[in-house]
Amino acid sequence: MNLREKLEISSHSIFSQIIRSYDVIGDIAVIKIPKKIEHKSDEIARAIMQVNQHIKTVLQQIGPVKGELRLRNLKWLAGEKKTETLHKESGCIFKVDLEKCYFSPRLSFERMRVAKQVMPNEIIVNMFAGVGCFSILIAKYAKPRKVYSIDINPEAIRYLEENITLNKVNYVVESIKGDAKEVIMSRLQNLADRVLMPLPEKALEYLNYALFTLKTNGGKIHYYDFIRAEKGKDPIEEVQRRVSERLQDAKVSFRFTFGRIVRTVGPRWYQVVLDIDIYKKDNRAYQYLNN
Ligand SMILES: C[S@@+](CC[C@H](N)C(=O)[O-])C[C@H]1O[C@@H](n2cnc3c(N)ncnc32)[C@H](O)[C@@H]1O
């Protein structure tokens, strides 16, 4: 019996809303329940566990991912009372506490897309590393020399360090606790071939610091942003416009090599990634820029 038959939900739109907003991370399912059927939440949770035998816990996400640490507010619904799990993705294993750290299985395609571009011996700075999904996948899949992995959340750093050991990438991935701005300015200037910026809320504000960490002869930035695009406007072009202004102010030469909508976040609201090639930098040009 499938989930829909089990739940006897007749409304197709409500059922598809549950399915769209339902993540499986390791043996934990995280669901968002539409207001209209909140009274059925226990029943939905039990049905999910019956239909998917490997799921041991069902948690309800209350509200959006929020705050500087990008955390979810979770309520236990069924199964074992836990928020920690082990998640397998692309030959890697990630331990994560879903209440204390950010984690999204929906970025797996994006993580592999970036990993496939990495050339041997690259030095990479991941400015917002979380529990290490991008960094560890890159270390396992490609042959970088170093992946400096920064996060401001001490819990994310604790799991990142455990994941580095679990995946045996100790000599390649280095965890650094702190604010990406401060870490870059104090110890990671002019050394990276590639910079990852997987925190859309702060991408534009931190773009100058991505420039600071790139080598003087330039490199590549993977830039993630959120954008609201009016009807008829292309979200990718809108982000390109915003980023171009900032890079022109910084007087660096650059080229957008790729752009795509990673996911739709809400009505006319999108997460977009741009791959940007930065050519020769002149540190004097942007070091006095204000955000
Ligand atoms: C959206 S999560 C991305 C995590 C990870 N890259 C992934 O894909 O799973 C953003 C991460 O940035 C961290 N963060 C927020 N502000 C930061 C800052 N100023 N410096 C460094 N990390 C920060 C958060 O703690 C969070 O783990």
mmCIF file of C-alpha atoms and ligand atoms in Angstrom:
data_model
loop_
_atom_site.group_PDB
_atom_site.id
_atom_site.type_symbol
_atom_site.label_atom_id
_atom_site.label_comp_id
_atom_site.label_asym_id
_atom_site.label_seq_id
_atom_site.Cartn_x
_atom_site.Cartn_y
_atom_site.Cartn_z
ATOM 1 C CA MET A 1 0.000 0.000 0.000
ATOM 2 C CA ASN A 2 1.402 3.421 -0.861
ATOM 3 C CA LEU A 3 1.328 6.540 1.316
ATOM 4 C CA ARG A 4 -1.636 8.086 -0.410
ATOM 5 C CA GLU A 5 -3.809 4.966 -0.041
ATOM 6 C CA LYS A 6 -2.688 4.619 3.568
ATOM 7 C CA LEU A 7 -3.677 8.174 4.417
ATOM 8 C CA GLU A 8 -6.909 8.121 2.426
ATOM 9 C CA ILE A 9 -6.275 11.730 1.478
ATOM 10 C CA SER A 10 -8.638 12.519 -1.335
ATOM 11 C CA SER A 11 -7.344 16.014 -2.139
ATOM 12 C CA HIS A 12 -4.546 15.626 -4.679
ATOM 13 C CA SER A 13 -3.140 19.089 -3.973
ATOM 14 C CA ILE A 14 -2.825 18.523 -0.204
ATOM 15 C CA PHE A 15 -1.221 15.135 -0.743
ATOM 16 C CA SER A 16 1.303 16.513 -3.217
ATOM 17 C CA GLN A 17 2.082 19.361 -0.787
ATOM 18 C CA ILE A 18 3.122 16.769 1.835
ATOM 19 C CA ILE A 19 5.213 14.849 -0.671
ATOM 20 C CA ARG A 20 6.951 18.003 -1.936
ATOM 21 C CA SER A 21 7.915 19.085 1.564
ATOM 22 C CA TYR A 22 9.042 15.726 2.895
ATOM 23 C CA ASP A 23 12.788 15.041 3.308
ATOM 24 C CA VAL A 24 14.419 11.767 4.281
ATOM 25 C CA ILE A 25 17.767 12.267 5.998
ATOM 26 C CA GLY A 26 19.322 8.960 7.063
ATOM 27 C CA ASP A 27 16.571 7.167 8.982
ATOM 28 C CA ILE A 28 14.681 10.361 9.882
ATOM 29 C CA ALA A 29 11.801 11.828 7.859
ATOM 30 C CA VAL A 30 11.197 15.559 8.213
ATOM 31 C CA ILE A 31 7.780 16.703 7.066
ATOM 32 C CA LYS A 32 5.970 19.988 6.729
ATOM 33 C CA ILE A 33 2.265 19.583 7.316
ATOM 34 C CA PRO A 34 -0.194 21.967 5.665
ATOM 35 C CA LYS A 35 -2.375 23.805 8.251
ATOM 36 C CA LYS A 36 -5.558 22.271 6.852
ATOM 37 C CA ILE A 37 -4.517 18.756 7.855
ATOM 38 C CA GLU A 38 -2.470 19.464 10.968
ATOM 39 C CA HIS A 39 -4.989 17.439 13.014
ATOM 40 C CA LYS A 40 -3.849 14.410 10.981
ATOM 41 C CA SER A 41 -0.140 14.859 11.769
ATOM 42 C CA ASP A 42 0.205 11.763 14.011
ATOM 43 C CA GLU A 43 -1.616 9.630 11.471
ATOM 44 C CA ILE A 44 0.596 10.939 8.637
ATOM 45 C CA ALA A 45 3.751 10.237 10.678
ATOM 46 C CA ARG A 46 2.692 6.664 11.466
ATOM 47 C CA ALA A 47 1.767 6.059 7.822
ATOM 48 C CA ILE A 48 5.173 7.314 6.648
ATOM 49 C CA MET A 49 6.872 4.829 8.984
ATOM 50 C CA GLN A 50 4.672 1.958 7.816
ATOM 51 C CA VAL A 51 5.256 2.683 4.142
ATOM 52 C CA ASN A 52 9.036 3.265 4.554
ATOM 53 C CA GLN A 53 10.337 0.539 6.857
ATOM 54 C CA HIS A 54 13.822 2.097 7.146
ATOM 55 C CA ILE A 55 12.456 5.304 8.695
ATOM 56 C CA LYS A 56 12.863 5.202 12.473
ATOM 57 C CA THR A 57 11.765 8.737 13.380
ATOM 58 C CA VAL A 58 9.347 11.301 11.957
ATOM 59 C CA LEU A 59 9.832 14.976 12.820
ATOM 60 C CA GLN A 60 7.625 17.896 11.866
ATOM 61 C CA GLN A 61 9.329 21.064 10.694
ATOM 62 C CA ILE A 62 7.582 24.099 12.155
ATOM 63 C CA GLY A 63 8.207 27.189 10.010
ATOM 64 C CA PRO A 64 11.111 27.835 7.658
ATOM 65 C CA VAL A 65 14.847 27.266 8.204
ATOM 66 C CA LYS A 66 15.927 30.393 10.043
ATOM 67 C CA GLY A 67 18.586 32.464 11.810
ATOM 68 C CA GLU A 68 22.257 32.915 11.128
ATOM 69 C CA LEU A 69 22.889 29.193 11.713
ATOM 70 C CA ARG A 70 20.060 28.187 9.326
ATOM 71 C CA LEU A 71 18.350 25.831 11.794
ATOM 72 C CA ARG A 72 14.968 24.086 11.654
ATOM 73 C CA ASN A 73 12.441 24.126 14.495
ATOM 74 C CA LEU A 74 11.494 20.450 14.846
ATOM 75 C CA LYS A 75 8.719 18.667 16.719
ATOM 76 C CA TRP A 76 8.822 14.916 17.346
ATOM 77 C CA LEU A 77 5.862 13.045 15.849
ATOM 78 C CA ALA A 78 6.623 9.316 15.799
ATOM 79 C CA GLY A 79 9.260 6.605 16.324
ATOM 80 C CA GLU A 80 12.522 6.989 18.227
ATOM 81 C CA LYS A 81 12.957 10.338 19.990
ATOM 82 C CA LYS A 82 16.143 11.552 18.297
ATOM 83 C CA THR A 83 17.412 14.248 15.970
ATOM 84 C CA GLU A 84 20.812 12.743 15.082
ATOM 85 C CA THR A 85 21.279 10.421 12.121
ATOM 86 C CA LEU A 86 23.760 9.116 9.535
ATOM 87 C CA HIS A 87 23.006 10.059 5.938
ATOM 88 C CA LYS A 88 24.626 8.469 2.866
ATOM 89 C CA GLU A 89 25.165 10.534 -0.273
ATOM 90 C CA SER A 90 27.313 9.869 -3.354
ATOM 91 C CA GLY A 91 29.621 7.429 -1.551
ATOM 92 C CA CYS A 92 30.026 9.689 1.513
ATOM 93 C CA ILE A 93 28.506 9.375 4.958
ATOM 94 C CA PHE A 94 27.388 12.394 6.978
ATOM 95 C CA LYS A 95 26.516 12.398 10.658
ATOM 96 C CA VAL A 96 24.244 15.280 11.533
ATOM 97 C CA ASP A 97 21.972 16.533 14.282
ATOM 98 C CA LEU A 98 19.071 18.087 12.405
ATOM 99 C CA GLU A 99 18.162 20.347 15.303
ATOM 100 C CA LYS A 100 21.666 21.745 15.843
ATOM 101 C CA CYS A 101 23.033 21.964 12.280
ATOM 102 C CA TYR A 102 21.859 22.795 8.775
ATOM 103 C CA PHE A 103 21.447 19.870 6.408
ATOM 104 C CA SER A 104 19.552 19.494 3.138
ATOM 105 C CA PRO A 105 19.502 16.332 1.031
ATOM 106 C CA ARG A 106 18.045 18.462 -1.768
ATOM 107 C CA LEU A 107 21.468 19.907 -2.617
ATOM 108 C CA SER A 108 23.017 16.549 -3.562
ATOM 109 C CA PHE A 109 22.945 17.258 -7.319
ATOM 110 C CA GLU A 110 24.509 20.671 -6.724
ATOM 111 C CA ARG A 111 27.271 19.222 -4.551
ATOM 112 C CA MET A 112 28.214 16.697 -7.239
ATOM 113 C CA ARG A 113 27.982 19.356 -9.978
ATOM 114 C CA VAL A 114 30.614 21.412 -8.170
ATOM 115 C CA ALA A 115 32.793 18.401 -7.211
ATOM 116 C CA LYS A 116 33.013 17.364 -10.880
ATOM 117 C CA GLN A 117 34.653 20.680 -11.796
ATOM 118 C CA VAL A 118 37.498 20.427 -9.282
ATOM 119 C CA MET A 119 40.944 19.857 -10.791
ATOM 120 C CA PRO A 120 43.789 17.960 -9.047
ATOM 121 C CA ASN A 121 45.761 19.973 -6.476
ATOM 122 C CA GLU A 122 43.280 22.815 -6.160
ATOM 123 C CA ILE A 123 43.076 24.791 -2.952
ATOM 124 C CA ILE A 124 39.459 25.413 -2.036
ATOM 125 C CA VAL A 125 37.805 27.628 0.559
ATOM 126 C CA ASN A 126 34.284 26.659 1.599
ATOM 127 C CA MET A 127 33.091 29.787 3.421
ATOM 128 C CA PHE A 128 29.933 28.224 4.897
ATOM 129 C CA ALA A 129 30.738 24.538 5.259
ATOM 130 C CA GLY A 130 28.084 23.244 7.692
ATOM 131 C CA VAL A 131 28.693 19.570 8.543
ATOM 132 C CA GLY A 132 30.947 19.319 5.485
ATOM 133 C CA CYS A 133 28.812 17.958 2.639
ATOM 134 C CA PHE A 134 30.387 19.983 -0.210
ATOM 135 C CA SER A 135 33.907 19.804 1.252
ATOM 136 C CA ILE A 136 33.936 16.062 1.942
ATOM 137 C CA LEU A 137 32.306 15.123 -1.362
ATOM 138 C CA ILE A 138 34.928 17.226 -3.190
ATOM 139 C CA ALA A 139 37.748 15.599 -1.191
ATOM 140 C CA LYS A 140 36.414 12.100 -1.970
ATOM 141 C CA TYR A 141 35.461 12.657 -5.589
ATOM 142 C CA ALA A 142 38.237 14.976 -6.833
ATOM 143 C CA LYS A 143 41.866 15.359 -5.761
ATOM 144 C CA PRO A 144 42.155 18.816 -4.188
ATOM 145 C CA ARG A 145 45.228 19.691 -2.162
ATOM 146 C CA LYS A 146 43.217 21.366 0.608
ATOM 147 C CA VAL A 147 39.601 22.246 1.357
ATOM 148 C CA TYR A 148 39.470 24.877 4.117
ATOM 149 C CA SER A 149 36.007 24.524 5.624
ATOM 150 C CA ILE A 150 34.708 27.410 7.719
ATOM 151 C CA ASP A 151 31.565 27.537 9.850
ATOM 152 C CA ILE A 152 30.415 29.831 12.627
ATOM 153 C CA ASN A 153 28.286 27.162 14.345
ATOM 154 C CA PRO A 154 30.365 25.164 16.890
ATOM 155 C CA GLU A 155 27.940 22.212 16.594
ATOM 156 C CA ALA A 156 28.348 22.136 12.797
ATOM 157 C CA ILE A 157 32.133 22.160 13.304
ATOM 158 C CA ARG A 158 31.874 19.263 15.778
ATOM 159 C CA TYR A 159 29.959 17.166 13.209
ATOM 160 C CA LEU A 160 32.209 18.342 10.373
ATOM 161 C CA GLU A 161 35.235 17.041 12.293
ATOM 162 C CA GLU A 162 33.513 13.720 12.944
ATOM 163 C CA ASN A 163 32.546 13.483 9.265
ATOM 164 C CA ILE A 164 36.111 14.222 8.157
ATOM 165 C CA THR A 165 37.236 11.172 10.152
ATOM 166 C CA LEU A 166 34.282 8.986 9.089
ATOM 167 C CA ASN A 167 35.106 9.682 5.431
ATOM 168 C CA LYS A 168 38.897 9.436 5.895
ATOM 169 C CA VAL A 169 39.689 12.834 4.397
ATOM 170 C CA ASN A 170 41.685 14.107 7.396
ATOM 171 C CA TYR A 171 44.655 15.343 5.390
ATOM 172 C CA VAL A 172 42.595 17.247 2.853
ATOM 173 C CA VAL A 173 39.624 18.833 4.631
ATOM 174 C CA GLU A 174 40.494 21.272 7.417
ATOM 175 C CA SER A 175 37.770 22.632 9.699
ATOM 176 C CA ILE A 176 37.949 26.213 10.922
ATOM 177 C CA LYS A 177 35.465 27.598 13.436
ATOM 178 C CA GLY A 178 34.575 31.257 13.019
ATOM 179 C CA ASP A 179 33.037 33.990 10.906
ATOM 180 C CA ALA A 180 34.166 33.512 7.298
ATOM 181 C CA LYS A 181 35.049 37.226 7.043
ATOM 182 C CA GLU A 182 37.397 37.098 10.009
ATOM 183 C CA VAL A 183 38.935 33.746 9.178
ATOM 184 C CA ILE A 184 39.714 34.850 5.613
ATOM 185 C CA MET A 185 41.189 38.185 6.641
ATOM 186 C CA SER A 186 43.321 36.661 9.392
ATOM 187 C CA ARG A 187 44.686 33.563 7.666
ATOM 188 C CA LEU A 188 43.280 32.700 4.228
ATOM 189 C CA GLN A 189 44.121 35.603 1.902
ATOM 190 C CA ASN A 190 45.309 35.070 -1.702
ATOM 191 C CA LEU A 191 45.498 31.290 -1.633
ATOM 192 C CA ALA A 192 42.353 29.740 -3.145
ATOM 193 C CA ASP A 193 41.734 28.458 -6.664
ATOM 194 C CA ARG A 194 38.031 28.026 -5.899
ATOM 195 C CA VAL A 195 35.605 29.474 -3.348
ATOM 196 C CA LEU A 196 32.228 28.062 -2.323
ATOM 197 C CA MET A 197 29.581 30.394 -0.905
ATOM 198 C CA PRO A 198 26.609 28.159 0.002
ATOM 199 C CA LEU A 199 24.807 30.699 2.213
ATOM 200 C CA PRO A 200 22.393 32.652 -0.001
ATOM 201 C CA GLU A 201 21.340 35.019 2.812
ATOM 202 C CA LYS A 202 24.870 36.439 3.098
ATOM 203 C CA ALA A 203 26.312 35.857 -0.350
ATOM 204 C CA LEU A 204 26.369 39.456 -1.572
ATOM 205 C CA GLU A 205 27.611 40.781 1.763
ATOM 206 C CA TYR A 206 30.485 38.276 1.767
ATOM 207 C CA LEU A 207 31.426 38.466 -1.931
ATOM 208 C CA ASN A 208 34.369 40.791 -1.268
ATOM 209 C CA TYR A 209 35.800 38.231 1.147
ATOM 210 C CA ALA A 210 35.584 35.561 -1.540
ATOM 211 C CA LEU A 211 37.733 37.903 -3.661
ATOM 212 C CA PHE A 212 40.206 38.312 -0.819
ATOM 213 C CA THR A 213 40.706 34.574 -0.462
ATOM 214 C CA LEU A 214 41.220 33.883 -4.195
ATOM 215 C CA LYS A 215 44.776 33.772 -5.563
ATOM 216 C CA THR A 216 46.036 37.025 -7.081
ATOM 217 C CA ASN A 217 45.716 35.535 -10.559
ATOM 218 C CA GLY A 218 42.053 34.778 -9.855
ATOM 219 C CA GLY A 219 39.962 31.617 -9.758
ATOM 220 C CA LYS A 220 36.395 30.437 -9.532
ATOM 221 C CA ILE A 221 33.509 31.350 -7.226
ATOM 222 C CA HIS A 222 30.345 29.257 -6.764
ATOM 223 C CA TYR A 223 27.892 31.923 -5.656
ATOM 224 C CA TYR A 224 24.450 31.051 -4.180
ATOM 225 C CA ASP A 225 21.756 33.695 -3.759
ATOM 226 C CA PHE A 226 18.017 34.118 -3.269
ATOM 227 C CA ILE A 227 16.087 36.362 -5.628
ATOM 228 C CA ARG A 228 12.491 37.468 -6.060
ATOM 229 C CA ALA A 229 11.870 37.773 -9.790
ATOM 230 C CA GLU A 230 8.852 39.597 -11.198
ATOM 231 C CA LYS A 231 6.776 37.884 -13.857
ATOM 232 C CA GLY A 232 8.659 37.866 -17.147
ATOM 233 C CA LYS A 233 12.057 38.437 -15.504
ATOM 234 C CA ASP A 234 14.767 35.773 -15.559
ATOM 235 C CA PRO A 235 15.967 35.047 -11.974
ATOM 236 C CA ILE A 236 19.449 34.128 -13.209
ATOM 237 C CA GLU A 237 19.863 37.421 -15.071
ATOM 238 C CA GLU A 238 18.580 39.306 -12.018
ATOM 239 C CA VAL A 239 21.288 37.742 -9.812
ATOM 240 C CA GLN A 240 23.900 38.337 -12.507
ATOM 241 C CA ARG A 241 22.945 42.028 -12.565
ATOM 242 C CA ARG A 242 23.322 42.349 -8.778
ATOM 243 C CA VAL A 243 26.657 40.509 -8.732
ATOM 244 C CA SER A 244 28.020 42.403 -11.766
ATOM 245 C CA GLU A 245 27.482 45.728 -9.998
ATOM 246 C CA ARG A 246 29.388 44.511 -6.966
ATOM 247 C CA LEU A 247 32.259 43.058 -9.013
ATOM 248 C CA GLN A 248 32.510 46.159 -11.202
ATOM 249 C CA ASP A 249 32.762 48.291 -8.036
ATOM 250 C CA ALA A 250 35.545 45.967 -6.905
ATOM 251 C CA LYS A 251 37.269 46.549 -10.272
ATOM 252 C CA VAL A 252 37.883 42.871 -10.979
ATOM 253 C CA SER A 253 37.375 41.363 -14.408
ATOM 254 C CA PHE A 254 35.047 38.422 -14.435
ATOM 255 C CA ARG A 255 32.827 36.183 -16.526
ATOM 256 C CA PHE A 256 29.725 34.206 -15.627
ATOM 257 C CA THR A 257 30.329 30.696 -16.890
ATOM 258 C CA PHE A 258 27.135 29.037 -15.654
ATOM 259 C CA GLY A 259 23.881 29.797 -13.864
ATOM 260 C CA ARG A 260 20.848 27.778 -12.848
ATOM 261 C CA ILE A 261 17.866 27.820 -10.548
ATOM 262 C CA VAL A 262 18.757 25.395 -7.749
ATOM 263 C CA ARG A 263 15.183 25.376 -6.384
ATOM 264 C CA THR A 264 12.033 27.408 -6.126
ATOM 265 C CA VAL A 265 11.658 28.696 -2.579
ATOM 266 C CA GLY A 266 8.228 30.358 -2.813
ATOM 267 C CA PRO A 267 6.025 32.184 -5.290
ATOM 268 C CA ARG A 268 8.439 33.910 -7.738
ATOM 269 C CA TRP A 269 11.226 33.383 -5.220
ATOM 270 C CA TYR A 270 14.253 31.334 -6.248
ATOM 271 C CA GLN A 271 17.603 30.021 -5.104
ATOM 272 C CA VAL A 272 20.113 30.596 -7.901
ATOM 273 C CA VAL A 273 23.722 29.510 -8.337
ATOM 274 C CA LEU A 274 26.240 31.330 -10.511
ATOM 275 C CA ASP A 275 29.684 29.998 -11.384
ATOM 276 C CA ILE A 276 31.953 33.005 -11.802
ATOM 277 C CA ASP A 277 35.467 33.116 -13.235
ATOM 278 C CA ILE A 278 37.488 35.908 -11.663
ATOM 279 C CA TYR A 279 40.537 37.051 -13.600
ATOM 280 C CA LYS A 280 43.562 38.814 -12.208
ATOM 281 C CA LYS A 281 42.673 40.661 -8.984
ATOM 282 C CA ASP A 282 43.987 43.902 -7.647
ATOM 283 C CA ASN A 283 43.543 43.753 -3.857
ATOM 284 C CA ARG A 284 43.902 47.519 -3.588
ATOM 285 C CA ALA A 285 40.762 48.010 -5.633
ATOM 286 C CA TYR A 286 38.243 46.389 -3.313
ATOM 287 C CA GLN A 287 39.743 46.253 0.118
ATOM 288 C CA TYR A 288 38.116 49.531 1.149
ATOM 289 C CA LEU A 289 34.675 48.675 -0.235
ATOM 290 C CA ASN A 290 31.864 48.754 2.291
ATOM 291 C CA ASN A 291 29.118 46.147 2.195
HETATM 292 C C1 LIG B 1 22.929 26.969 4.280
HETATM 293 S S1 LIG B 1 24.122 26.283 5.386
HETATM 294 C C2 LIG B 1 25.149 25.412 4.212
HETATM 295 C C3 LIG B 1 25.858 24.272 4.843
HETATM 296 C C4 LIG B 1 26.583 23.323 3.889
HETATM 297 N N1 LIG B 1 27.400 23.994 2.919
HETATM 298 C C5 LIG B 1 25.642 22.352 3.228
HETATM 299 O O1 LIG B 1 25.418 22.463 2.025
HETATM 300 O O2 LIG B 1 25.110 21.490 3.926
HETATM 301 C C6 LIG B 1 25.060 27.687 5.801
HETATM 302 C C7 LIG B 1 26.070 27.488 6.928
HETATM 303 O O3 LIG B 1 26.744 28.734 7.115
HETATM 304 C C8 LIG B 1 27.027 28.898 8.496
HETATM 305 N N2 LIG B 1 27.267 30.341 8.709
HETATM 306 C C9 LIG B 1 26.365 31.329 8.894
HETATM 307 N N3 LIG B 1 26.991 32.518 8.995
HETATM 308 C C10 LIG B 1 28.312 32.271 8.867
HETATM 309 C C11 LIG B 1 29.473 33.101 8.873
HETATM 310 N N4 LIG B 1 29.377 34.416 9.022
HETATM 311 N N5 LIG B 1 30.674 32.528 8.699
HETATM 312 C C12 LIG B 1 30.790 31.172 8.559
HETATM 313 N N6 LIG B 1 29.721 30.345 8.565
HETATM 314 C C13 LIG B 1 28.505 30.884 8.705
HETATM 315 C C14 LIG B 1 25.831 28.311 9.212
HETATM 316 O O4 LIG B 1 26.170 27.910 10.521
HETATM 317 C C15 LIG B 1 25.473 27.120 8.285
HETATM 318 O O5 LIG B 1 26.064 25.936 8.737
#
